[in-house]
Short mmCIF file of C-alpha atoms (C1' of nucleotides) in Angstrom, two decimals:
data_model
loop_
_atom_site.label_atom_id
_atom_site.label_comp_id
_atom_site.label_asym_id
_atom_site.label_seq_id
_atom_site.Cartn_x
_atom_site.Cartn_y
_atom_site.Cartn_z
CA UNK A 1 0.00 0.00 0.00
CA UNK A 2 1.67 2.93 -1.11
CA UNK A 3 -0.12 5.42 2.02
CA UNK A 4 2.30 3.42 4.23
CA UNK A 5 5.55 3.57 2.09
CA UNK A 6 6.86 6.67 4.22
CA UNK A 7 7.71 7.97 7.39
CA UNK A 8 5.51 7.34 9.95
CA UNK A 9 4.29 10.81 10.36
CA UNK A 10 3.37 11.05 6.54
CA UNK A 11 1.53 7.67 7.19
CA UNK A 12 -0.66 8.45 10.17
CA UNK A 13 -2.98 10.97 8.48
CA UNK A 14 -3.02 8.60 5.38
CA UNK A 15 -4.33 5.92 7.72
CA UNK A 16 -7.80 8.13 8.55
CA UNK A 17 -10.60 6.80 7.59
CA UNK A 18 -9.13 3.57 6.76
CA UNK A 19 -11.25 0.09 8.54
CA UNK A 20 -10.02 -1.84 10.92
CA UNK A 21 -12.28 -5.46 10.63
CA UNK A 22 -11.69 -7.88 12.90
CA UNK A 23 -14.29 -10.64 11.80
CA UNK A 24 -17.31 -9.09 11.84
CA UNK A 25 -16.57 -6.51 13.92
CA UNK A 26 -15.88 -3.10 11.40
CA UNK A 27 -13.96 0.20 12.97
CA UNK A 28 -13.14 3.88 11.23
CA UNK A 29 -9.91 5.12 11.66
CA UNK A 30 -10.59 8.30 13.28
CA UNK A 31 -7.18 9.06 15.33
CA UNK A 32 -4.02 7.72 15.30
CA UNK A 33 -0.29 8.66 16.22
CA UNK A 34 3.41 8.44 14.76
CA UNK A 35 6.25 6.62 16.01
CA UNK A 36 9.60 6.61 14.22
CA UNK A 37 13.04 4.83 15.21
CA UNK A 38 15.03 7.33 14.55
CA UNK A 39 14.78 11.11 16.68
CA UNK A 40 11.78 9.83 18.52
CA UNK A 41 12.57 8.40 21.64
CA UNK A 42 9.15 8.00 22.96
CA UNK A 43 9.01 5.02 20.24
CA UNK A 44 9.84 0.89 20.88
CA UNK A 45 12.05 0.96 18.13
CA UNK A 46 14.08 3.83 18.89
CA UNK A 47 16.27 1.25 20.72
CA UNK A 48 16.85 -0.98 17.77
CA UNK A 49 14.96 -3.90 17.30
CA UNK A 50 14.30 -6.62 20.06
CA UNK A 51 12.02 -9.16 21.01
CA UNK A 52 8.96 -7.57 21.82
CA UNK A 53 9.59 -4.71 19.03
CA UNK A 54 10.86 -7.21 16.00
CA UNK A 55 7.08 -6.56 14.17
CA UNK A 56 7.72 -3.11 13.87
CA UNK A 57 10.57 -3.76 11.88
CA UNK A 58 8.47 -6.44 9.32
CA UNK A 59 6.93 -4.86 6.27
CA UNK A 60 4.14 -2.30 5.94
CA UNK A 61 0.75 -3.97 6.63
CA UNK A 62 2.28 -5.54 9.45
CA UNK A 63 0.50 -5.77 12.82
CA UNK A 64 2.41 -4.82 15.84
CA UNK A 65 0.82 -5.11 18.99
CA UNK A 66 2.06 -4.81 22.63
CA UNK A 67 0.89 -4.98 26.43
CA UNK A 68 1.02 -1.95 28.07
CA UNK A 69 0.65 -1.23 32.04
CA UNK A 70 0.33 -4.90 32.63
CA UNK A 71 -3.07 -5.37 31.56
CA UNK A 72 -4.27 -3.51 28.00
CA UNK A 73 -3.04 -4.45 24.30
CA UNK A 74 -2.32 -1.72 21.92
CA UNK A 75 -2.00 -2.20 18.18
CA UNK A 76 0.16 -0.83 15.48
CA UNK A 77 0.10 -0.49 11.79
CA UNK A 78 3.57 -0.46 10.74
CA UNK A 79 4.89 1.22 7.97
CA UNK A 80 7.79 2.64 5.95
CA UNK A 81 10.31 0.28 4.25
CA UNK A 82 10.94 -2.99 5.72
CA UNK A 83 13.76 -2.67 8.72
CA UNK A 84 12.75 1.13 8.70
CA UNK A 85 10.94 0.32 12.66
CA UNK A 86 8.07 2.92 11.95
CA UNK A 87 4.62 2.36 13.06
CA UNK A 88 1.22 4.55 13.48
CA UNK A 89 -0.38 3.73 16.89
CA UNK A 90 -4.32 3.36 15.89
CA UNK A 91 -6.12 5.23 18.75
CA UNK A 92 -9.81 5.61 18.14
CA UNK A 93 -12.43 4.05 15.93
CA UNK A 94 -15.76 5.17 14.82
CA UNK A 95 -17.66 1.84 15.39
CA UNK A 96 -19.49 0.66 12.48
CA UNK A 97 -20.80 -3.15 12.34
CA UNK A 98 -20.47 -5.58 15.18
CA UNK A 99 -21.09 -2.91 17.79
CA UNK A 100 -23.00 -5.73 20.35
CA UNK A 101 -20.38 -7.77 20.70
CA UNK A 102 -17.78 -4.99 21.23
CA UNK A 103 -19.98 -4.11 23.66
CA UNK A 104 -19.81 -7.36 25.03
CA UNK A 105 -15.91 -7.80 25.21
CA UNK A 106 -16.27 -4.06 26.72
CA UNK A 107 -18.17 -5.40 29.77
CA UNK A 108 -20.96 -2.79 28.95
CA UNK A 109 -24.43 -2.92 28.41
CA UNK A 110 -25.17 -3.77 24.93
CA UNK A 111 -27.98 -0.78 24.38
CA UNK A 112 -24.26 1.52 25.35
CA UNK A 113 -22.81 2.30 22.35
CA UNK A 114 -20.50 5.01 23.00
CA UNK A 115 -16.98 5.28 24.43
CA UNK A 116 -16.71 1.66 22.81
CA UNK A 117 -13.43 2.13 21.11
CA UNK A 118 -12.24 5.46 21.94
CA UNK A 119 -8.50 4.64 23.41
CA UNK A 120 -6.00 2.45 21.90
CA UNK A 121 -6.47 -0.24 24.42
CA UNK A 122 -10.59 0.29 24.14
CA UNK A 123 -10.49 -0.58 20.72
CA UNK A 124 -8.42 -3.99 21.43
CA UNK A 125 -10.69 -4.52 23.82
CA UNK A 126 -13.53 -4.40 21.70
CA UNK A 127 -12.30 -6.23 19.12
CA UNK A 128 -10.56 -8.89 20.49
CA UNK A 129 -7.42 -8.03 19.65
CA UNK A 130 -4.50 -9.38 21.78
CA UNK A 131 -0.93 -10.64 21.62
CA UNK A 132 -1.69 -13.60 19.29
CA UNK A 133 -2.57 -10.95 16.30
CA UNK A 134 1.07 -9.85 16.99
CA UNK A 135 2.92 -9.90 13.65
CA UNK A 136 -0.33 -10.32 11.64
CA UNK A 137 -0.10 -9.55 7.70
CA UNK A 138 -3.28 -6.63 7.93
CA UNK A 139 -3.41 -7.21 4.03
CA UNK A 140 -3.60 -10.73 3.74
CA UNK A 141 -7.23 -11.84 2.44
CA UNK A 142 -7.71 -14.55 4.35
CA UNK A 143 -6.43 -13.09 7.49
CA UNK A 144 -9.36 -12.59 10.09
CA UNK A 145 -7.83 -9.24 11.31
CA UNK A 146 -7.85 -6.91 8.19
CA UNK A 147 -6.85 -3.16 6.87
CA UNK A 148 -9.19 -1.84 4.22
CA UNK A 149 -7.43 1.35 2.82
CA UNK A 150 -9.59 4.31 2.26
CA UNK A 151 -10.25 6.15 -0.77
CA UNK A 152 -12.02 8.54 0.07
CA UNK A 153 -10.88 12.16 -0.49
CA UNK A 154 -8.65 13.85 2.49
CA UNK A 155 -10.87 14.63 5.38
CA UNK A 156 -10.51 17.56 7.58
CA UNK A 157 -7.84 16.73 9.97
CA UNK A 158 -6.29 18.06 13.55
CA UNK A 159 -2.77 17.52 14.60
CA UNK A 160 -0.93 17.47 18.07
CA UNK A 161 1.22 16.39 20.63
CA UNK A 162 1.12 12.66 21.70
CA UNK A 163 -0.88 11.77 24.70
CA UNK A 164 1.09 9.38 27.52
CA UNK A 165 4.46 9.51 26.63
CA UNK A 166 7.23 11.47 28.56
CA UNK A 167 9.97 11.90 26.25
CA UNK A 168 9.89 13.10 22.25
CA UNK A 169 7.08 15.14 23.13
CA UNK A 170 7.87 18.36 21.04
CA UNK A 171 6.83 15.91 17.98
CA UNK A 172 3.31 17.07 16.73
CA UNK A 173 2.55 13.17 15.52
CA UNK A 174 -0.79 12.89 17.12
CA UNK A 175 -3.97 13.12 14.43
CA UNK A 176 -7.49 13.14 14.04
CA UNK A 177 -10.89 13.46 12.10
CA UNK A 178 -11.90 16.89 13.72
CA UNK A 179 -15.02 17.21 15.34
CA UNK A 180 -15.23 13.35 15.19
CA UNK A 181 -17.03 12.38 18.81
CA UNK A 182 -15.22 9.50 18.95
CA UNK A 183 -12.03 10.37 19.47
CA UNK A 184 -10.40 9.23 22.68
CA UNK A 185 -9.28 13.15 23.89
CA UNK A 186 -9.89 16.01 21.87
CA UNK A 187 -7.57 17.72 19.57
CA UNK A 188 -6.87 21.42 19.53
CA UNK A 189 -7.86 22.66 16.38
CA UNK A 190 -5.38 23.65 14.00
CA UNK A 191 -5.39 27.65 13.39
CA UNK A 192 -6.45 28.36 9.88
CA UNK A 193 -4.34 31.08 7.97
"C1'" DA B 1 18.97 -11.00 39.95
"C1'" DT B 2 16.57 -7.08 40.60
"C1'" DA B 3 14.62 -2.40 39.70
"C1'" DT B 4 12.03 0.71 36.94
"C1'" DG B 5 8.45 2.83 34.48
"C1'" DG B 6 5.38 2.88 30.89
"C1'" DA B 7 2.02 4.81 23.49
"C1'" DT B 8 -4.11 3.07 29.68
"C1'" DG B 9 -8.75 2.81 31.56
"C1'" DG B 10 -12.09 3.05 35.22
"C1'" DC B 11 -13.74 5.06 39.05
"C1'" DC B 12 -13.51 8.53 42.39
"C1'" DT B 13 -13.81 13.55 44.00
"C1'" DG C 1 -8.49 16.79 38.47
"C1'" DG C 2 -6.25 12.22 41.04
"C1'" DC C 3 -5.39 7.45 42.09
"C1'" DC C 4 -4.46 2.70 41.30
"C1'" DA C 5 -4.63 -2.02 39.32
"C1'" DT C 6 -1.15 -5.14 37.33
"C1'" DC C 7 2.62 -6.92 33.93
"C1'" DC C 8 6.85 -7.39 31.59
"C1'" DA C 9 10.58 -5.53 28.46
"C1'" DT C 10 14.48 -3.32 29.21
"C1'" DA C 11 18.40 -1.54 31.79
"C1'" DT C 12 21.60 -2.16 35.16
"C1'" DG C 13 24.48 -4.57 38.98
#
DNA sequence: ATATGGATGGCCT
DNA sequence: GGCCATCCATATG
């Protein structure tokens, strides 16, 4: 997919809009974030690769996905060439199809359908995505954990810093659908000029 | 062999 | 706004 032949930060944006399917249940790309190896030490990779980092450094389409504070799973599109260690974080979805059973794996009332995938370990949450999809190929057609590109025309998009991290945080690599309600924080909006 | 600190979410005030 | 549950990759001795 040529959206995730570059940098990370080129990628992210690209990535909006895009669905996330895991089996039946369908997701919109509606915020995301950048991590690069190189000049971003906030990212896995910046180390090099390792054991828990070596998807990031597979080719784009790859799935990398990691625990974080002992006890949520966060999942990764990488991209850029193969070896390059870039990968966009994918941080909120737009529910679309399958919304009962996310609700399920949420632990919330199935009649709740907000707030359902609004955080990057929400959305693995709600679609069942854990360590096993580690290293999954997001392209392959007979995978059951899927990336279906976009094509629609560029939306209307907010950048800004990323959220939980302590160092690398002058990097703007943090985007979104503006005005989306689905988002897991709001996103200043971007001063027009 | 051990220490440290997260790319978080839920519930509380 | 604050707190805390709970794990493990990584760094260091």
């Amino acid at each position: 997919m040529d959206a995730l032949a570059g940098p990370a930060n080129e990628a992210a944006p690209l990535l909006l809009g895009s669905i996330l399917e895991v089996g039946p249940c369908r997701g919109r790309i509606v915020e995301v974030e950048a991590y690069e190896q190189f000049d971003d030490e906030a990212s896995h990779s910046f180390r090099g690769p390792t054991q828990r980092n070596a998807a990031m450094f597979g080719k784009p389409g790859t799935l990398y996905v990691y625990r974080i504070y002992g006890m949520h799973w966060c999942a990764n599109v990488v991209c850029g060439p193969v070896d390059h260690g870039a990968a966009v974080l994918i941080r909120a979805l737009e529910p679309l199809d399958g919304i009962k059973q996310m609700a399920v794996r949420r632990g919330r009332d199935p009649s709740q359908v907000t707030d359902l995938c609004s955080g990057p370990g929400k959305l693995c949450q709600a679609l069942g995505i854990d360590g096993d999809s580690n290293g999954a190929d997001l392209f392959s057609p007979t995978s059951n954990i899927r990336l279906e590109m976009s094509d629609a025309v560029p939306q209307t998009i907010d950048h800004g810093p990323r959220i939980g991290i302590s160092r690398s945080i002058d990097l703007p690599w943090r985007f979104g659908h503006r005005g989306s309600p689905h988002l897991s924080r709001r996103l200043q909006e971007q001063i027009e000029r």
